[in-house]
């Protein structure tokens, strides 16, 4: 399966930093032509760059920043956004809460006796959900990723396709008009795509530092968002787009 191999090559090169074409060909048991096509795709995605005889990983501003560092940035604003989002969780809802340093605050403001269903791949959301008396919790992802404190896995879509999700509360490292909601982690991008396609309502939780910016991978068009929950008034161009596309903005 091509998509699976691409993920595996990305993981391999991130771990080893560099790799030769022959090494990749032998490791993944494919032809030279196939590995060259895979490399070109990863180059186009800005994951790797070509060097003599092979490739090396790109370390730049697009790569995910360490979770603990991100967690302290704009902390009060993120708590405020989490509180606004929590008001939209209702009895018997089936919701998805994304991994992230803003979405982590949502459950802090939800009644612990409320009866609803949570689907998540976030370790922090799992831990918080376990304190609720009447919550049904579903965990997706087979492999734990310490840097983002999340679970990932290419077979996740098999499980996700079974769920009827009312609302999804999504994180994003960039929110703008041309590229919609974006993030920097390829493994998580697929999960985010599946969730936003399945959910009846999509809420994006993003502080003002994310608004107007874009990162490596788009997972949802801005026109497909139902609500933007942020901490400041949006730039005029984005607010006008929201008005024209019936996107409600809360701050």
Coordinates of C-alpha atoms in Angstrom, one line a residue:
X1 CA 0.0 0.0 0.0
X2 CA 1.6 3.2 -1.2
X3 CA 0.3 5.5 1.5
X4 CA 1.5 3.1 4.2
X5 CA 5.0 3.0 2.7
X6 CA 5.2 6.7 2.5
X7 CA 4.5 7.0 6.2
X8 CA 7.0 4.3 6.9
X9 CA 9.7 6.0 4.8
X10 CA 9.0 9.3 6.6
X11 CA 9.4 7.7 10.0
X12 CA 12.5 5.9 8.9
X13 CA 14.2 9.1 7.6
X14 CA 13.1 11.1 10.7
X15 CA 14.7 8.5 12.9
X16 CA 17.9 8.1 10.8
X17 CA 18.2 11.7 9.5
X18 CA 19.7 10.5 6.2
X19 CA 19.4 7.5 3.9
X20 CA 20.7 6.3 0.6
X21 CA 18.5 5.2 -2.3
X22 CA 19.9 1.7 -2.0
X23 CA 19.3 1.6 1.7
X24 CA 15.7 2.6 1.2
X25 CA 15.2 0.2 -1.7
X26 CA 16.4 -2.7 0.4
X27 CA 14.6 -1.7 3.6
X28 CA 11.2 -1.3 1.9
X29 CA 11.7 -4.1 -0.7
X30 CA 10.8 -2.0 -3.7
X31 CA 12.4 -1.1 -7.0
X32 CA 14.8 1.8 -7.5
X33 CA 12.1 3.5 -9.7
X34 CA 9.5 3.1 -7.0
X35 CA 11.7 4.5 -4.2
X36 CA 12.6 7.5 -6.5
X37 CA 8.9 8.2 -7.0
X38 CA 8.4 8.0 -3.2
X39 CA 11.3 10.3 -2.6
X40 CA 9.9 12.9 -5.1
X41 CA 6.6 12.8 -3.2
X42 CA 8.3 13.4 0.1
X43 CA 10.4 16.2 -1.4
X44 CA 7.2 17.8 -2.7
X45 CA 5.7 17.6 0.8
X46 CA 8.8 19.3 2.1
X47 CA 9.6 16.4 4.4
X48 CA 13.0 15.6 3.0
X49 CA 15.5 17.1 0.6
X50 CA 17.7 15.3 -2.0
X51 CA 21.4 15.0 -1.3
X52 CA 24.1 13.2 -3.2
X53 CA 23.1 9.5 -3.4
X54 CA 20.0 9.8 -1.2
X55 CA 17.9 12.1 1.0
X56 CA 18.0 13.8 4.4
X57 CA 15.3 15.1 6.7
X58 CA 14.4 18.8 6.6
X59 CA 14.6 20.5 10.0
X60 CA 12.9 23.8 9.7
X61 CA 10.0 26.0 10.9
X62 CA 7.4 23.6 9.5
X63 CA 8.3 20.8 11.8
X64 CA 6.2 20.3 15.0
X65 CA 7.5 22.2 18.0
X66 CA 8.0 20.2 21.1
X67 CA 4.7 19.7 23.0
X68 CA 5.9 21.0 26.3
X69 CA 7.2 24.2 24.8
X70 CA 3.9 24.7 22.8
X71 CA 1.9 24.1 26.0
X72 CA 3.1 27.2 27.8
X73 CA 2.7 29.5 24.8
X74 CA -0.5 31.7 25.0
X75 CA -1.6 29.5 27.9
X76 CA -4.4 31.8 29.2
X77 CA -5.8 32.3 25.7
X78 CA -5.9 28.6 25.1
X79 CA -7.8 28.0 28.4
X80 CA -10.3 30.7 27.3
X81 CA -10.8 29.0 24.0
X82 CA -11.3 25.6 25.7
X83 CA -14.0 27.1 28.0
X84 CA -15.9 28.6 25.0
X85 CA -15.7 25.2 23.2
X86 CA -16.9 23.3 26.3
X87 CA -20.2 25.2 26.2
X88 CA -21.1 23.4 22.9
X89 CA -20.9 19.9 24.4
X90 CA -24.4 18.6 25.2
X91 CA -26.0 15.5 26.7
X92 CA -25.7 12.4 24.4
X93 CA -23.3 14.1 22.0
X94 CA -20.8 12.0 20.1
X95 CA -17.7 14.2 19.9
X96 CA -14.1 14.0 18.7
X97 CA -11.5 16.0 20.6
X98 CA -8.3 16.4 18.7
X99 CA -4.8 16.3 20.2
X100 CA -3.2 19.7 20.9
X101 CA -2.3 22.3 23.5
X102 CA -5.6 24.2 23.1
X103 CA -8.0 21.3 22.8
X104 CA -6.5 19.9 26.0
X105 CA -8.5 22.5 28.0
X106 CA -12.0 21.7 26.7
X107 CA -12.9 19.0 29.3
X108 CA -11.8 21.2 32.2
X109 CA -15.0 23.2 31.7
X110 CA -17.5 20.3 31.1
X111 CA -19.8 19.0 33.9
X112 CA -18.2 15.7 35.0
X113 CA -21.7 14.2 35.4
X114 CA -22.7 14.9 31.8
X115 CA -23.5 11.8 29.7
X116 CA -21.8 11.8 26.3
X117 CA -19.3 9.9 24.1
X118 CA -15.7 11.0 23.4
X119 CA -13.5 9.8 20.6
X120 CA -9.9 10.9 20.7
X121 CA -6.2 10.1 20.0
X122 CA -4.9 12.4 22.7
X123 CA -3.3 11.0 25.8
X124 CA -4.3 14.0 27.8
X125 CA -7.9 13.9 26.8
X126 CA -8.0 10.2 27.7
X127 CA -6.7 10.9 31.1
X128 CA -9.2 13.7 31.7
X129 CA -12.1 11.7 30.3
X130 CA -11.4 8.9 32.8
X131 CA -12.6 11.3 35.6
X132 CA -16.1 11.6 34.1
X133 CA -18.8 9.4 35.6
X134 CA -21.0 9.0 32.5
X135 CA -18.6 9.2 29.5
X136 CA -18.1 6.5 26.9
X137 CA -14.5 6.8 25.7
X138 CA -13.1 5.4 22.4
X139 CA -9.4 5.5 21.7
X140 CA -8.0 5.6 18.2
X141 CA -4.4 5.0 17.0
X142 CA -2.1 2.1 17.6
X143 CA 1.3 3.8 18.1
X144 CA 2.1 6.4 20.8
X145 CA 3.9 9.6 19.7
X146 CA 5.6 11.2 22.7
X147 CA 6.3 14.6 21.0
X148 CA 2.6 15.3 20.5
X149 CA 1.3 13.1 23.3
X150 CA -1.0 11.4 20.7
X151 CA -1.7 8.0 19.2
X152 CA -1.4 7.5 15.5
X153 CA -1.9 4.5 13.1
X154 CA -2.6 4.0 9.5
X155 CA -5.4 1.5 10.3
X156 CA -7.3 4.1 12.3
X157 CA -9.7 4.8 9.4
X158 CA -11.2 1.3 9.7
X159 CA -12.5 2.3 13.2
X160 CA -13.3 5.9 12.4
X161 CA -15.6 4.9 9.6
X162 CA -17.9 3.2 12.1
X163 CA -18.5 6.3 14.1
X164 CA -21.3 8.9 13.7
X165 CA -19.7 12.0 15.1
X166 CA -21.9 15.0 16.0
X167 CA -19.1 17.5 16.6
X168 CA -15.3 17.5 16.3
X169 CA -13.1 20.0 18.2
X170 CA -10.0 20.4 16.1
X171 CA -6.6 21.9 16.6
X172 CA -4.6 23.5 13.9
X173 CA -1.1 25.1 13.6
X174 CA -2.4 27.3 10.8
X175 CA -5.7 28.7 9.7
X176 CA -6.1 30.8 6.5
X177 CA -8.2 31.1 3.4
X178 CA -6.1 29.5 0.7
X179 CA -4.9 26.4 2.8
X180 CA -7.7 26.1 5.4
X181 CA -6.8 24.2 8.5
X182 CA -3.2 22.9 8.4
X183 CA -0.8 21.0 10.6
X184 CA 2.8 19.7 10.4
X185 CA 2.6 16.0 11.1
X186 CA 1.8 13.7 8.2
X187 CA 0.6 10.8 10.4
X188 CA -1.9 12.9 12.3
X189 CA -3.0 14.7 9.1
X190 CA -4.8 11.6 7.8
X191 CA -6.7 11.2 11.1
X192 CA -7.7 14.9 11.0
X193 CA -8.9 14.5 7.4
X194 CA -11.1 11.5 8.2
X195 CA -12.6 13.2 11.3
X196 CA -13.6 16.4 9.6
X197 CA -15.2 14.5 6.8
X198 CA -17.2 12.4 9.2
X199 CA -18.3 15.0 11.7
X200 CA -21.6 16.9 11.2
X201 CA -20.1 20.0 12.8
X202 CA -16.4 21.1 12.7
X203 CA -15.1 23.5 15.4
X204 CA -11.6 24.7 15.0
X205 CA -9.9 25.9 18.2
X206 CA -7.0 28.3 17.4
X207 CA -5.5 31.3 19.2
X208 CA -4.6 34.4 17.2
X209 CA -1.0 33.2 16.6
X210 CA -2.4 30.6 14.2
X211 CA -4.8 32.8 12.3
X212 CA -3.7 33.9 8.9
X213 CA -0.9 31.4 8.8
X214 CA -0.3 28.1 7.1
X215 CA 1.9 25.1 7.8
X216 CA 2.9 22.0 5.8
X217 CA -0.3 20.0 5.4
X218 CA -3.9 21.0 4.8
X219 CA -6.5 18.7 6.4
X220 CA -9.7 20.7 6.0
X221 CA -10.9 23.6 3.8
X222 CA -11.8 26.7 5.7
X223 CA -15.2 26.7 3.9
X224 CA -16.0 23.3 5.5
X225 CA -15.7 24.7 9.1
X226 CA -18.8 25.5 11.1
X227 CA -17.3 27.5 14.0
X228 CA -13.9 29.1 14.7
X229 CA -13.2 29.6 18.4
X230 CA -10.4 32.0 19.0
X231 CA -9.3 34.7 21.4
X232 CA -9.2 37.9 19.3
X233 CA -11.1 39.5 16.5
X234 CA -10.2 37.9 13.1
X235 CA -8.4 39.8 10.4
X236 CA -11.0 41.6 8.2
X237 CA -10.3 39.3 5.1
X238 CA -10.9 36.1 7.1
X239 CA -13.9 37.5 9.0
X240 CA -15.5 38.5 5.6
X241 CA -14.8 34.9 4.3
X242 CA -16.5 33.5 7.5
X243 CA -19.5 35.8 7.0
X244 CA -19.9 34.7 3.4
X245 CA -19.6 31.0 4.2
X246 CA -21.9 31.0 7.3
X247 CA -18.9 30.2 9.7
X248 CA -19.7 31.4 13.2
X249 CA -16.7 33.1 15.0
X250 CA -16.5 33.0 18.8
X251 CA -13.9 34.8 21.0

